[in-house]
Short mmCIF file of C-alpha atoms in Angstrom, two decimals:
data_model
loop_
_atom_site.label_atom_id
_atom_site.label_comp_id
_atom_site.label_asym_id
_atom_site.label_seq_id
_atom_site.Cartn_x
_atom_site.Cartn_y
_atom_site.Cartn_z
CA MET M 1 21.62 113.87 96.91
CA LEU M 2 25.15 112.74 96.90
CA LYS M 3 26.18 115.50 99.10
CA LYS M 4 23.35 114.89 101.52
CA PHE M 5 23.88 110.75 101.55
CA SER M 6 28.19 111.52 102.25
CA LEU M 7 27.41 114.34 105.25
CA SER M 8 24.90 111.73 106.63
CA ALA M 9 26.89 108.80 106.00
CA LEU M 10 30.45 110.38 107.69
CA PRO M 11 29.50 109.81 111.32
CA LEU M 12 28.38 106.11 111.10
CA GLY M 13 31.63 105.69 109.35
CA LEU M 14 33.33 107.07 112.07
CA VAL M 15 31.45 105.00 114.48
CA PHE M 16 32.55 101.68 112.59
CA LEU M 17 36.01 102.93 112.07
CA TRP M 18 36.47 103.48 115.79
CA MET M 19 35.22 100.30 116.87
CA ALA M 20 37.27 98.48 114.57
CA GLY M 21 40.14 100.03 116.28
CA PHE M 22 39.06 99.46 119.64
CA ILE M 23 38.70 95.70 118.34
CA SER M 24 41.95 95.25 117.12
CA LEU M 25 43.64 97.03 120.32
CA GLY M 26 41.83 94.34 122.30
CA ALA M 27 38.25 95.51 123.31
CA SER M 28 38.86 95.02 126.88
CA VAL M 29 37.36 96.98 130.05
CA SER M 30 40.74 97.62 130.88
CA LEU M 31 41.86 99.08 127.71
CA VAL M 32 38.64 101.79 128.07
CA ALA M 33 39.73 102.35 131.90
CA GLU M 34 43.34 103.28 131.69
CA TYR M 35 42.97 105.33 128.38
CA SER M 36 38.97 107.12 128.05
CA VAL M 37 40.27 109.80 130.12
CA PHE M 38 42.37 110.98 127.21
CA SER M 39 38.98 111.48 125.41
CA LEU M 40 38.72 114.80 127.72
CA LEU M 41 42.94 116.19 126.39
CA GLY M 42 41.33 115.40 122.84
CA VAL M 43 38.32 117.63 123.43
CA VAL M 44 40.18 119.91 124.83
CA GLY M 45 43.02 119.91 122.62
CA ALA M 46 41.00 120.46 119.31
CA ILE M 47 38.94 123.14 120.59
CA PHE M 48 41.59 125.32 121.68
CA ALA M 49 43.76 124.12 118.24
CA ASN M 50 40.78 124.82 115.77
CA ALA M 51 39.40 127.90 117.40
CA THR M 52 42.68 129.68 117.15
CA GLY M 53 44.60 128.41 114.41
CA ALA M 54 47.18 126.96 116.56
CA GLY M 55 47.84 123.08 116.70
CA GLY M 56 46.73 120.63 119.13
CA GLY M 57 50.25 119.76 120.06
CA VAL M 58 50.54 122.42 122.62
CA VAL M 59 48.23 121.17 124.44
CA PHE M 60 49.26 117.34 123.84
CA VAL M 61 52.91 117.66 124.29
CA PRO M 62 53.50 118.72 127.45
CA VAL M 63 50.72 116.20 128.64
CA PHE M 64 52.90 113.63 127.39
CA GLN M 65 55.77 115.01 128.58
CA GLN M 66 54.41 114.06 132.30
CA ILE M 67 53.75 111.32 131.44
CA GLY M 68 57.10 109.95 130.53
CA PHE M 69 56.71 109.29 126.72
CA SER M 70 59.85 109.17 124.72
CA PRO M 71 60.14 112.46 122.38
CA ILE M 72 59.18 110.37 118.94
CA ASN M 73 56.29 109.29 120.86
CA ILE M 74 55.41 112.25 121.63
CA VAL M 75 55.15 113.90 118.82
CA ALA M 76 53.98 110.83 117.00
CA THR M 77 50.84 110.53 119.22
CA SER M 78 49.94 114.25 118.72
CA PHE M 79 50.45 114.35 114.94
CA ALA M 80 48.05 111.11 115.20
CA ILE M 81 45.42 112.80 117.25
CA GLN M 82 45.73 115.92 115.30
CA CYS M 83 44.79 113.84 112.10
CA CYS M 84 41.25 113.65 113.87
CA GLY M 85 40.89 116.63 115.16
CA MET M 86 42.13 119.30 112.54
CA THR M 87 40.39 117.24 109.85
CA ALA M 88 37.34 117.89 111.79
CA GLY M 89 37.92 121.28 112.48
CA ALA M 90 39.15 121.80 108.60
CA CYS M 91 35.90 120.04 107.55
CA SER M 92 34.02 122.56 109.95
CA TRP M 93 35.69 125.49 108.67
CA TRP M 94 35.53 124.95 104.99
CA GLN M 95 31.71 124.11 105.01
CA PHE M 96 31.42 127.30 106.40
CA TYR M 97 33.10 129.56 103.62
CA ARG M 98 31.01 127.00 101.09
CA ALA M 99 27.96 127.96 103.23
CA GLY M 100 28.63 132.05 103.45
CA GLY M 101 32.20 132.90 103.14
CA LYS M 102 32.59 132.01 99.79
CA SER M 103 30.91 135.40 98.86
CA SER M 104 32.65 137.56 101.25
CA ALA M 105 35.61 139.84 100.12
CA GLN M 106 37.31 139.09 103.11
CA TRP M 107 37.15 135.25 102.37
CA GLN M 108 38.52 135.68 98.64
CA ALA M 109 42.03 134.70 99.77
CA LEU M 110 41.52 131.34 101.29
CA PRO M 111 41.71 129.08 98.62
CA SER M 112 44.94 130.80 96.99
CA SER M 113 46.53 130.80 100.50
CA LEU M 114 46.22 127.15 100.88
CA VAL M 115 47.34 126.28 97.24
CA LEU M 116 50.92 128.41 98.27
CA SER M 117 50.68 126.57 102.02
CA ILE M 118 50.01 123.39 101.35
CA PRO M 119 52.83 122.13 99.12
CA ALA M 120 55.60 124.41 101.18
CA ALA M 121 54.62 122.93 104.77
CA TRP M 122 54.96 119.20 103.44
CA CYS M 123 58.05 120.18 101.81
CA GLY M 124 59.64 121.62 105.06
CA LEU M 125 57.76 118.69 107.22
CA VAL M 126 59.30 115.79 105.01
CA MET M 127 62.71 117.36 104.42
CA VAL M 128 63.30 117.30 108.53
CA GLN M 129 61.70 113.73 109.13
CA PHE M 130 63.75 112.25 106.37
CA ALA M 131 67.12 113.81 106.19
CA GLY M 132 66.97 115.13 109.99
CA ASP M 133 69.46 112.64 110.66
CA ASP M 134 71.76 114.59 108.16
CA ILE M 135 71.08 118.07 110.20
CA PRO M 136 73.11 118.00 113.69
CA LEU M 137 70.91 120.83 114.93
CA LEU M 138 67.50 118.89 114.24
CA ASN M 139 69.06 115.37 115.39
CA THR M 140 69.87 116.74 118.26
CA ILE M 141 66.68 118.23 119.03
CA SER M 142 64.72 114.84 118.00
CA ALA M 143 67.09 112.61 120.00
CA SER M 144 67.21 114.19 123.23
CA PRO M 145 64.13 114.27 125.68
CA ASP M 146 65.92 117.24 127.55
CA GLN M 147 66.20 119.60 124.26
CA LEU M 148 62.78 118.60 123.05
CA HIS M 149 61.60 119.66 126.87
CA VAL M 150 63.56 123.16 126.11
CA THR M 151 62.77 123.25 122.69
CA PHE M 152 59.12 122.93 123.27
CA GLY M 153 59.19 125.65 126.14
CA VAL M 154 61.16 128.29 124.24
CA PHE M 155 59.04 127.98 121.10
CA SER M 156 55.57 128.26 123.29
CA ILE M 157 56.86 131.48 125.03
CA ILE M 158 57.80 132.66 121.62
CA LEU M 159 54.21 131.55 120.01
CA GLY M 160 52.41 133.14 123.18
CA ALA M 161 54.17 136.44 122.84
CA MET M 162 53.34 136.29 118.69
CA ILE M 163 49.45 135.88 119.47
CA PHE M 164 49.76 138.66 121.65
CA ALA M 165 51.01 140.87 119.17
CA THR M 166 47.94 140.34 117.08
CA VAL M 167 45.69 141.36 119.78
CA PRO M 168 45.27 145.08 118.63
CA LEU M 169 44.98 143.95 115.40
CA MET M 170 41.79 142.14 115.63
CA LYS M 171 40.36 145.21 116.41
CA ARG M 172 40.83 146.92 112.76
CA VAL M 173 38.76 146.42 110.29
CA PRO M 174 40.48 143.78 108.06
CA SER M 175 42.12 146.02 104.98
CA SER M 176 42.69 142.82 102.74
CA GLY M 177 40.73 140.04 100.79
CA THR M 178 43.20 139.14 98.30
CA LEU M 179 46.88 138.17 98.02
CA THR M 180 49.22 140.76 97.01
CA THR M 181 52.84 139.51 95.37
CA ILE M 182 54.35 140.02 98.92
CA ASP M 183 51.77 137.15 100.26
CA LEU M 184 52.53 135.26 97.14
CA LEU M 185 56.36 135.29 98.21
CA ALA M 186 56.33 135.42 102.04
CA LEU M 187 53.57 132.55 102.32
CA PRO M 188 55.43 129.44 100.80
CA VAL M 189 58.84 130.68 102.94
CA VAL M 190 56.57 130.83 106.21
CA SER M 191 54.95 127.52 105.27
CA PHE M 192 57.67 125.75 104.60
CA ILE M 193 59.47 126.76 108.11
CA GLY M 194 56.66 125.97 109.88
CA GLY M 195 56.30 122.73 108.58
CA ALA M 196 59.81 122.30 109.48
CA ILE M 197 59.35 123.36 113.04
CA THR M 198 55.94 120.91 112.56
CA ALA M 199 58.27 118.07 112.11
CA TRP M 200 59.95 118.18 115.49
CA LEU M 201 57.64 119.56 117.88
CA SER M 202 54.05 118.52 116.11
CA VAL M 203 53.31 122.02 115.97
CA GLY M 204 53.93 125.43 114.52
CA VAL M 205 52.91 125.68 110.92
CA GLY M 206 49.31 126.77 111.67
CA GLU M 207 50.15 129.52 114.25
CA LEU M 208 52.72 130.96 112.27
CA VAL M 209 50.45 131.03 108.81
CA ALA M 210 47.26 132.38 111.22
CA VAL M 211 49.64 135.32 112.91
CA TYR M 212 51.41 135.97 109.55
CA LEU M 213 48.09 136.87 107.51
CA ILE M 214 46.17 138.51 110.55
CA MET M 215 49.41 140.88 110.47
CA ARG M 216 48.82 141.23 107.02
CA GLY M 217 45.67 142.50 107.91
CA PHE M 218 43.20 139.76 106.40
CA SER M 219 40.01 138.75 108.53
CA VAL M 220 40.57 136.85 111.84
CA THR M 221 38.37 134.08 111.15
CA MET M 222 39.49 133.55 107.79
CA SER M 223 43.21 133.49 109.10
CA ILE M 224 42.02 130.97 111.28
CA ALA M 225 40.20 128.87 108.90
CA SER M 226 43.28 129.00 106.55
CA ALA M 227 45.65 127.71 109.81
CA VAL M 228 43.40 125.01 110.54
CA ILE M 229 42.70 123.94 106.71
CA LEU M 230 46.87 124.18 106.72
CA SER M 231 47.67 122.10 109.71
CA ALA M 232 44.92 119.45 108.63
CA PHE M 233 47.13 118.97 105.50
CA SER M 234 49.99 118.93 107.48
CA VAL M 235 49.47 116.31 109.91
CA TRP M 236 48.17 114.02 107.40
CA ALA M 237 51.23 114.08 105.71
CA GLY M 238 53.59 114.09 108.87
CA VAL M 239 51.76 110.80 110.28
CA ILE M 240 52.44 108.62 107.74
CA TYR M 241 56.35 108.74 108.76
CA HIS M 242 55.64 107.75 112.23
CA ALA M 243 52.67 105.14 111.73
CA PHE M 244 54.54 103.17 108.81
CA ILE M 245 58.21 104.06 109.23
CA ALA M 246 58.84 104.47 112.47
CA TYR M 247 56.11 103.00 114.26
CA SER M 248 55.93 105.36 117.37
CA VAL M 249 52.42 106.18 117.47
CA VAL M 250 50.81 105.11 120.46
CA TRP M 251 47.55 103.92 119.28
CA GLU M 252 45.67 103.26 122.19
CA VAL M 253 45.51 106.82 123.33
CA VAL M 254 45.04 108.14 119.47
CA LEU M 255 41.72 105.89 119.95
CA PHE M 256 40.46 108.13 122.59
CA ALA M 257 41.96 111.30 122.43
CA GLY M 258 41.15 111.26 118.84
CA ALA M 259 37.24 110.96 119.00
CA GLY M 260 37.60 113.46 121.80
CA ALA M 261 39.35 115.16 119.37
CA ILE M 262 36.52 115.09 116.44
CA VAL M 263 34.01 116.38 118.89
CA GLY M 264 36.16 119.38 120.00
CA GLY M 265 36.79 119.84 116.01
CA ARG M 266 33.44 120.30 115.23
CA LEU M 267 32.53 122.63 118.07
CA ALA M 268 35.62 125.04 117.77
CA ARG M 269 33.87 126.68 114.88
CA TYR M 270 30.97 127.64 117.31
CA VAL M 271 33.59 128.64 119.71
CA VAL M 272 34.86 131.23 117.78
CA LEU M 273 32.08 132.64 116.54
CA ALA M 274 30.44 133.03 120.02
CA PHE M 275 33.39 134.73 121.69
CA SER M 276 35.46 137.65 120.62
CA PRO M 277 38.04 136.13 118.21
CA ALA M 278 40.18 138.71 120.86
CA THR M 279 39.07 136.91 123.96
CA VAL M 280 40.03 133.72 123.02
CA LYS M 281 43.49 134.80 121.32
CA VAL M 282 44.24 136.41 124.75
CA PHE M 283 43.04 133.17 126.89
CA PHE M 284 45.05 130.70 124.46
CA ALA M 285 48.31 133.27 124.58
CA LEU M 286 48.32 132.86 128.47
CA TRP M 287 48.00 129.37 128.09
CA VAL M 288 50.85 128.79 125.91
CA LEU M 289 52.97 131.04 127.78
CA VAL M 290 51.60 129.24 131.10
CA LEU M 291 52.59 126.03 129.37
CA GLY M 292 56.36 127.34 128.04
CA VAL M 293 57.51 128.57 131.47
CA ILE M 294 56.54 125.12 132.88
CA SER M 295 58.32 122.97 130.30
CA LEU M 296 61.36 125.37 130.66
CA LEU M 297 60.95 125.34 134.52
CA PHE M 298 60.27 121.34 135.28
#
């Protein structure tokens, strides 16, 4: 009964939360006219993010760059939107795991992979956010719009290439259902590096972990689910700094894009299950590569 009540009350709670945000930001027609278009951006970004394991920042960052947001506003706003979309996607994937995946041998690694990756990702993320000024390279990247532009472009191209590299591996039958000693050592390292990258690009940790798990022979859908849930935990940890210390979130954009992201996050699981995972990955890899090239050229 409690579970049924909680799930049925969730949409109503989200509506009240959105209305509270709308009222606090002015509740005007001009607010809707100026920012409602970001709802579509949220839907698209969340579908890509939750269907592939890659963070929504891959979509949000280049758009915000073209709008003219500062680097800190770009990263902060992307984090806040992903708190909506990645959380919706994480809940959707976790429900899928509890409903049927839990009994599948291919999904046995999901809980343990999260236990290993989430704390490590938090450490990498917090290190960069609070100690980035003491690391010359990170300080330069976060302070300069040009450096953020170039870094995002390079990372996107590398990410696209990595996604393409995993496509042939998807055709094989998953050979692994439990973590080995190598995974117990490697997953925290990959997650720590991904968390550090996520701190200054708002993408990274989910992508790296998904690619690692696929290359290690785990189920593609389990790898994506693990990456999505990890990303959700990571962006919630990361948004605290931007919302309460740096005060760099553009809340008007988040209000509408976040609502769209919740819809996209819930739909993403069905996209993965309706289409071939390889098809989804190829399309997304092409998208990421194009965005990377555009970031470097413009």
